[in-house]
Amino acid sequence: MKLEQLINKTQKQKTNIKHGYLNNTNLIIFAFSTVFYGRIFCSITNAPSIFSHAHFIVIPFVFWIVVTTSPIKNTKQLNLILYFLSGLYLLLTSILVSAFLNEAGLINASISFMMIGEPIMLLVAITSIPMSFQSFSKIKKFWMGSVLINFLLAAVQKPLIDAGKLYAEGFNGTDGCGGVFFVSGAGNYVSASVSIAFAIHFLNNEKNIPLWIRITVFLAAFWQILFSDSKQIVLAYFIAWLLLIFLDSKDVEKTFGLLIGLIVVSLVFFWCVQNLEAFKAYTSWARPELYQADGEAWYAKFYSIRDIISDFKSPLNWLFGLGPGHTVSRLGAWFLQDYKSILAPLGSTTTNIGPESMAFIKSFWLTSGSSLFSPVFSWAGLWGDLGFIGLGTYLFLAYLIWQNYAFNNSLKIALLCIFVLGFIFTQIEEPGYMLSISLMLGLAWQERRLKSRQVR
């Protein structure tokens, strides 16, 4: 009798794991929540800020569970996952080799891999699940609700901070309105980036929702860019649109439509800059003397690259960099300094390059006024830390994503925007933004898979 009861209990537990709270769909939601809501959780509860980085543990754990337990039967789906796993292995290997050659701490290598690799892990985890329509709908509703919460919080935070009714650790309402990323240094940019990426995808793809609602969502996201003064996002999307026109040049009809759209939007935006006070901040870039061959814009932007090259001691540095966290990646410029008391006892290592670049930003008039000219940006950090081998491995993973997930214009622009933002600041290493894009890409991939099954 006892044996029979034990068997029944075990079967019941398996059923609960498969169909209840511990299924893979709920694990994805939980993992994303640790990233998306981690910062504001710490702000509300006064928990130590290190808790906002719990996703460094949660994401790989969920990734491992989902990939190893999902019954993948589709050969194409399985091959795609194997390609990504191979890419992640190569990325980890290049980081470890860089750390070994440059005597960087193992903790440096671990965090570097997580900062760069966890968006890929989440995307692979979502792709691994043979989602039903119910599971897909559940995650999609959660995603849409999260974007709405982020926007509403940002819209409320700005007037409250400006009125002195909400403390934002010294930030004013413009820089402090980080939505769910309240309070953090670049929270306003990350929050607005999430909103506009969702809004463009929503406008372009949710054809079953009335057009006026989709336009309203887009205008609300653009309004957030304005009140958070996230000017660089507009520039990034403009360049991304140009790149998309170039990449789609073989399709004459599509290229012509994109070109006409860009011209119309550019004319409207130019008129706004010239006539509306809310757009006046964009005129700060319109100084041709800054962009001359010996202009201060180039001097500022390449400051860290000159600093990195001056520290090269062998040809291997060109291939494997100066070590994870040793230059101007987010890890080297901020993270290792902010959490030195925790990471130093674990063996973290640093150099002067990141702190010197941050000091330059604060002291130089151009970089202190606009992050567009910041010498601390993702592509410089990835190359400086990991060299051309590490950078090439990361670009290989990006190529896989482009080939397999960029199947409409809104997704292509979102990915191209990431590429452009990598030249402006360290947004490629911002987990809240990057994992939001991963979730959006994964959901679009799953939706396409479900629709193709219906057609059959």
XYZ file of C-alpha atoms in Angstrom:
456
model
C 0.000 0.000 0.000
C 2.785 2.363 0.885
C 4.600 1.565 -2.384
C 1.445 2.262 -4.403
C 0.960 5.588 -2.592
C 4.584 6.533 -3.276
C 4.203 5.766 -7.000
C 0.995 7.800 -7.188
C 2.649 10.677 -5.363
C 5.647 10.625 -7.729
C 3.404 10.606 -10.809
C 1.410 13.494 -9.386
C 4.584 15.508 -8.799
C 5.710 14.888 -12.389
C 2.335 16.069 -13.649
C 2.580 19.223 -11.554
C 6.065 19.959 -12.847
C 4.938 19.485 -16.436
C 1.612 21.267 -16.281
C 1.778 23.450 -13.185
C 3.962 26.106 -11.692
C 7.289 24.613 -12.747
C 6.703 24.200 -16.474
C 9.163 25.718 -18.930
C 6.847 28.583 -19.847
C 6.709 29.740 -16.234
C 10.473 29.340 -15.932
C 10.973 31.701 -18.882
C 8.656 34.255 -17.278
C 10.452 33.921 -13.950
C 13.895 34.246 -15.521
C 12.912 37.341 -17.496
C 11.294 38.887 -14.419
C 14.555 38.688 -12.475
C 16.115 40.867 -15.177
C 13.235 43.195 -15.973
C 12.022 43.868 -12.444
C 15.234 43.307 -10.477
C 16.291 46.956 -10.335
C 12.979 48.403 -9.192
C 12.566 45.554 -6.704
C 15.775 46.681 -5.012
C 14.651 50.327 -5.124
C 11.275 49.576 -3.530
C 12.497 47.134 -0.894
C 15.879 48.781 -0.219
C 17.493 45.420 -0.883
C 21.240 45.544 -1.717
C 21.715 46.490 -5.377
C 23.701 43.303 -5.979
C 20.360 41.446 -5.810
C 19.360 43.131 -9.067
C 21.994 40.922 -10.697
C 20.463 37.651 -9.505
C 19.723 36.950 -13.179
C 23.395 36.017 -13.640
C 22.540 32.859 -11.716
C 18.886 32.420 -12.702
C 19.271 32.750 -16.501
C 21.887 29.978 -16.975
C 19.999 27.740 -14.540
C 16.704 28.152 -16.438
C 18.553 27.876 -19.759
C 20.001 24.506 -18.725
C 16.654 23.174 -17.456
C 14.670 24.266 -20.513
C 17.180 23.058 -23.107
C 17.677 19.678 -21.433
C 13.985 18.982 -20.754
C 12.250 20.321 -23.866
C 11.267 17.512 -26.279
C 12.690 18.941 -29.520
C 11.519 16.870 -32.487
C 11.919 19.358 -35.349
C 15.313 18.846 -37.055
C 15.632 22.483 -38.121
C 14.862 23.652 -34.602
C 17.408 21.224 -33.146
C 20.125 22.284 -35.611
C 19.521 25.944 -34.797
C 19.923 25.292 -31.090
C 23.112 23.289 -31.695
C 24.560 26.173 -33.732
C 23.878 28.568 -30.868
C 25.328 26.181 -28.298
C 28.477 25.892 -30.417
C 28.685 29.672 -30.665
C 28.279 30.081 -26.911
C 31.004 27.479 -26.357
C 33.361 29.374 -28.674
C 32.533 32.650 -26.916
C 33.251 31.137 -23.504
C 36.502 29.649 -24.803
C 37.683 32.985 -26.219
C 36.885 34.717 -22.920
C 38.768 32.114 -20.894
C 41.792 32.275 -23.214
C 41.783 36.077 -22.956
C 41.562 35.845 -19.169
C 44.421 33.321 -19.034
C 46.731 35.308 -21.319
C 46.087 38.553 -19.443
C 45.979 37.093 -15.923
C 42.399 38.273 -15.422
C 40.378 36.808 -12.582
C 38.079 33.860 -13.198
C 35.245 35.957 -11.767
C 35.967 38.511 -14.524
C 35.586 35.823 -17.161
C 32.389 34.459 -15.600
C 30.637 37.839 -15.417
C 31.881 38.841 -18.869
C 30.390 35.677 -20.366
C 27.090 36.279 -18.620
C 26.849 39.938 -19.670
C 27.423 39.017 -23.306
C 25.915 35.550 -23.442
C 22.750 35.564 -21.341
C 20.567 37.233 -24.035
C 21.563 34.351 -26.319
C 20.747 31.858 -23.561
C 17.251 33.274 -23.107
C 16.633 33.268 -26.853
C 17.791 29.654 -27.160
C 15.640 28.652 -24.187
C 12.525 30.200 -25.769
C 13.342 28.576 -29.108
C 13.755 25.173 -27.447
C 10.176 25.024 -26.166
C 7.590 23.408 -28.481
C 5.067 26.034 -27.395
C 1.347 25.528 -27.595
C -0.840 28.489 -28.473
C -1.814 28.778 -24.787
C 1.824 28.941 -23.640
C 2.696 31.451 -26.354
C -0.301 33.607 -25.449
C 0.648 33.520 -21.770
C 4.193 34.769 -22.335
C 3.049 37.338 -24.889
C 0.496 38.832 -22.495
C 3.138 38.923 -19.770
C 5.546 40.701 -22.136
C 2.973 43.271 -23.243
C 1.942 43.909 -19.641
C 5.572 44.373 -18.612
C 6.176 46.932 -21.369
C 3.071 48.832 -20.291
C 4.178 48.838 -16.642
C 7.599 50.107 -17.675
C 6.103 52.983 -19.677
C 3.566 54.004 -17.029
C 6.206 54.015 -14.291
C 8.519 56.208 -16.380
C 5.681 58.624 -17.170
C 4.806 58.925 -13.466
C 8.385 59.072 -12.188
C 9.416 62.164 -14.138
C 6.886 64.644 -12.649
C 7.289 63.133 -9.183
C 11.078 63.487 -9.281
C 10.891 67.025 -10.670
C 8.418 67.972 -7.916
C 10.736 66.554 -5.243
C 8.238 63.886 -4.210
C 10.362 60.963 -5.396
C 14.074 60.626 -4.626
C 16.169 59.331 -7.544
C 19.633 59.221 -5.971
C 20.554 62.665 -7.259
C 19.140 62.281 -10.772
C 16.645 64.808 -12.074
C 13.316 63.788 -13.593
C 14.799 63.443 -17.069
C 17.664 61.113 -16.181
C 15.819 59.438 -13.317
C 12.649 58.286 -15.110
C 13.890 54.744 -15.649
C 10.561 52.930 -15.492
C 11.216 49.441 -14.146
C 14.945 50.266 -14.245
C 14.576 52.902 -11.524
C 17.094 53.882 -10.178
C 20.116 53.354 -12.439
C 22.520 55.586 -14.330
C 21.228 54.804 -17.819
C 17.756 53.697 -16.753
C 16.017 56.363 -18.828
C 17.733 55.153 -22.010
C 17.095 51.474 -21.305
C 13.446 52.083 -20.424
C 12.801 54.192 -23.528
C 14.667 51.704 -25.741
C 12.436 48.863 -24.566
C 9.301 50.952 -25.192
C 10.178 52.052 -28.712
C 11.390 48.579 -29.806
C 8.083 47.084 -28.666
C 6.049 49.937 -30.184
C 7.610 49.577 -33.642
C 7.085 45.815 -33.621
C 3.525 46.271 -32.335
C 2.730 48.846 -35.029
C 4.130 46.694 -37.806
C 2.829 43.261 -36.822
C -0.337 43.361 -34.723
C -2.618 43.833 -37.732
C -5.603 42.398 -35.850
C -5.538 45.424 -33.507
C -7.036 48.712 -34.796
C -4.513 51.018 -36.452
C -5.316 53.970 -34.182
C -4.358 51.911 -31.114
C -1.064 50.851 -32.693
C -0.266 54.449 -33.657
C -1.136 55.616 -30.142
C 1.270 53.066 -28.665
C 4.024 54.260 -31.003
C 3.409 57.934 -30.193
C 3.451 57.150 -26.464
C 6.832 55.416 -26.829
C 8.180 58.357 -28.838
C 6.891 60.733 -26.173
C 8.900 58.726 -23.628
C 12.022 59.263 -25.724
C 11.344 63.006 -25.589
C 10.588 63.385 -21.880
C 13.526 61.127 -20.940
C 15.808 63.044 -23.331
C 17.017 59.797 -24.913
C 18.122 61.539 -28.099
C 20.611 58.886 -29.161
C 17.815 56.345 -29.634
C 16.333 58.494 -32.406
C 19.712 58.699 -34.116
C 20.224 54.943 -33.744
C 16.875 54.121 -35.355
C 17.492 56.617 -38.158
C 20.818 54.949 -39.002
C 19.247 51.497 -38.584
C 16.579 52.487 -41.109
C 19.295 53.588 -43.562
C 21.122 50.296 -43.076
C 17.916 48.359 -43.692
C 17.402 50.214 -46.981
C 20.922 49.239 -48.015
C 20.494 45.597 -46.975
C 17.132 45.261 -48.749
C 18.349 46.991 -51.913
C 17.711 43.844 -54.006
C 13.980 44.155 -53.372
C 13.249 47.322 -55.358
C 9.641 47.711 -54.216
C 10.467 47.266 -50.534
C 13.532 49.534 -50.801
C 11.491 52.280 -52.452
C 8.837 52.067 -49.740
C 11.455 52.245 -46.969
C 13.179 55.188 -48.674
C 9.957 57.171 -49.080
C 9.047 56.462 -45.469
C 12.466 57.622 -44.265
C 12.236 60.846 -46.283
C 8.780 61.659 -44.906
C 9.777 60.910 -41.318
C 13.015 62.917 -41.707
C 11.156 65.964 -43.040
C 8.619 65.818 -40.212
C 11.380 65.414 -37.639
C 13.411 68.283 -39.121
C 10.362 70.538 -38.930
C 9.837 69.554 -35.293
C 13.468 70.326 -34.433
C 13.154 73.761 -35.995
C 9.766 74.666 -34.545
C 8.980 72.738 -31.337
C 10.684 73.378 -28.011
C 10.600 69.682 -27.046
C 12.948 68.907 -29.964
C 15.440 71.765 -29.444
C 17.954 69.498 -27.681
C 18.681 67.765 -30.993
C 20.358 70.911 -32.348
C 23.326 70.294 -30.005
C 24.708 67.780 -32.510
C 24.446 70.192 -35.449
C 27.947 71.673 -35.194
C 29.971 70.741 -38.310
C 33.288 71.808 -36.777
C 33.046 68.910 -34.295
C 33.203 66.352 -37.114
C 36.196 67.640 -39.045
C 39.162 65.295 -39.373
C 40.801 66.845 -36.314
C 37.499 67.715 -34.612
C 36.836 67.182 -30.934
C 34.095 64.624 -31.633
C 36.635 62.124 -32.995
C 39.184 62.987 -30.320
C 36.605 62.175 -27.621
C 35.128 59.085 -29.266
C 38.472 57.365 -29.871
C 40.029 58.287 -26.522
C 39.588 54.804 -25.043
C 40.738 53.032 -28.227
C 44.002 54.969 -28.159
C 44.356 54.083 -24.487
C 43.719 50.381 -25.165
C 46.225 50.154 -28.028
C 48.889 51.882 -25.960
C 48.600 49.005 -23.449
C 49.106 46.268 -26.070
C 52.279 44.347 -25.326
C 52.169 41.589 -27.957
C 50.371 40.631 -31.187
C 48.181 38.320 -29.088
C 46.502 41.405 -27.619
C 45.048 42.180 -31.032
C 43.548 38.683 -31.122
C 42.467 38.232 -27.483
C 42.415 41.770 -26.077
C 43.591 42.864 -22.652
C 41.335 40.548 -20.674
C 37.653 40.511 -19.635
C 36.858 43.617 -17.603
C 40.243 45.212 -18.281
C 39.111 47.946 -20.701
C 35.883 49.886 -21.352
C 33.236 47.176 -21.376
C 30.381 47.634 -18.921
C 32.242 45.192 -16.700
C 35.466 47.207 -16.789
C 34.033 50.714 -16.731
C 31.364 50.244 -14.039
C 30.655 46.829 -12.627
C 34.041 45.924 -11.168
C 34.295 49.349 -9.539
C 30.728 49.441 -8.207
C 30.984 45.992 -6.606
C 34.666 45.995 -5.723
C 34.012 45.139 -2.072
C 32.227 41.942 -3.146
C 34.246 40.939 -6.220
C 37.797 41.755 -5.077
C 37.804 38.980 -2.449
C 36.667 36.619 -5.232
C 39.774 37.445 -7.254
C 38.553 40.159 -9.633
C 41.238 42.095 -11.503
C 41.152 45.583 -13.029
C 43.285 48.045 -14.977
C 43.265 51.836 -15.149
C 41.731 51.996 -18.634
C 38.067 51.882 -17.576
C 38.364 54.372 -14.674
C 40.520 56.724 -16.765
C 37.947 56.748 -19.561
C 35.154 57.442 -17.071
C 37.177 60.301 -15.560
C 37.708 61.698 -19.084
C 33.951 61.621 -19.734
C 33.297 63.726 -16.649
C 36.102 66.194 -17.327
C 35.719 66.837 -21.071
C 33.012 69.331 -22.009
C 31.704 67.381 -25.011
C 31.397 63.953 -23.360
C 29.931 65.357 -20.154
C 27.140 66.943 -22.183
C 26.222 64.054 -24.504
C 26.818 60.302 -24.415
C 26.928 60.332 -28.231
C 30.605 61.245 -27.957
C 31.409 58.847 -25.107
C 34.608 56.799 -25.528
C 33.001 54.055 -23.423
C 30.890 51.995 -25.823
C 30.210 48.315 -26.380
C 32.148 47.609 -29.552
C 35.271 49.250 -28.122
C 34.788 47.322 -24.859
C 34.227 43.943 -26.527
C 37.253 44.382 -28.749
C 39.422 45.835 -25.981
C 38.546 43.057 -23.545
C 38.466 40.070 -25.895
C 40.245 41.130 -29.106
C 39.226 40.290 -32.644
C 38.697 36.605 -31.790
C 36.152 37.350 -29.068
C 34.511 40.079 -31.116
C 34.321 37.794 -34.151
C 32.687 35.037 -32.093
C 30.087 37.482 -30.811
C 29.394 38.675 -34.367
C 28.970 35.035 -35.437
C 26.197 34.672 -32.846
C 24.689 37.947 -34.095
C 24.775 36.568 -37.650
C 22.869 33.457 -36.532
C 20.204 35.650 -34.962
C 19.929 37.816 -38.073
C 19.603 34.800 -40.361
C 16.996 32.978 -38.271
C 14.967 35.638 -36.455
C 15.008 38.811 -38.577
C 12.114 37.875 -40.844
C 10.292 41.228 -40.900
C 11.292 44.893 -40.990
C 10.533 45.693 -37.357
C 12.757 42.862 -36.111
C 15.502 43.806 -38.574
C 15.431 47.423 -37.414
C 15.527 46.328 -33.762
C 18.659 44.257 -34.421
C 20.300 46.951 -36.545
C 19.548 49.458 -33.796
C 21.486 47.278 -31.345
C 24.398 47.325 -33.790
C 24.303 51.139 -33.967
C 23.840 51.624 -30.214
C 26.984 49.547 -29.732
C 28.924 52.500 -31.161
C 27.276 55.010 -28.804
C 27.389 53.450 -25.325
C 27.368 50.059 -23.580
C 23.748 49.159 -24.316
C 24.741 45.800 -25.810
C 25.704 44.811 -22.265
C 22.553 46.181 -20.593
C 20.618 43.032 -19.586
C 17.231 44.743 -19.244
C 17.335 45.944 -22.838
C 19.053 42.973 -24.467
C 16.907 40.310 -22.821
C 13.799 42.299 -23.756
C 14.875 42.103 -27.398
C 15.597 38.377 -26.936
C 12.092 37.808 -25.594
C 10.569 39.785 -28.465
C 12.578 37.824 -31.055
C 11.776 34.493 -29.419
C 8.055 35.228 -29.278
C 8.039 36.316 -32.935
C 9.821 33.075 -33.866
C 7.327 30.994 -31.891
C 4.386 32.856 -33.434
C 5.719 32.160 -36.897
C 6.168 28.471 -36.019
C 2.583 28.222 -34.730
C 1.203 29.904 -37.853
C 3.152 27.562 -40.131
C 1.686 24.586 -38.259
C -1.823 25.951 -38.783
C -1.193 26.291 -42.518
C -0.223 22.627 -42.721
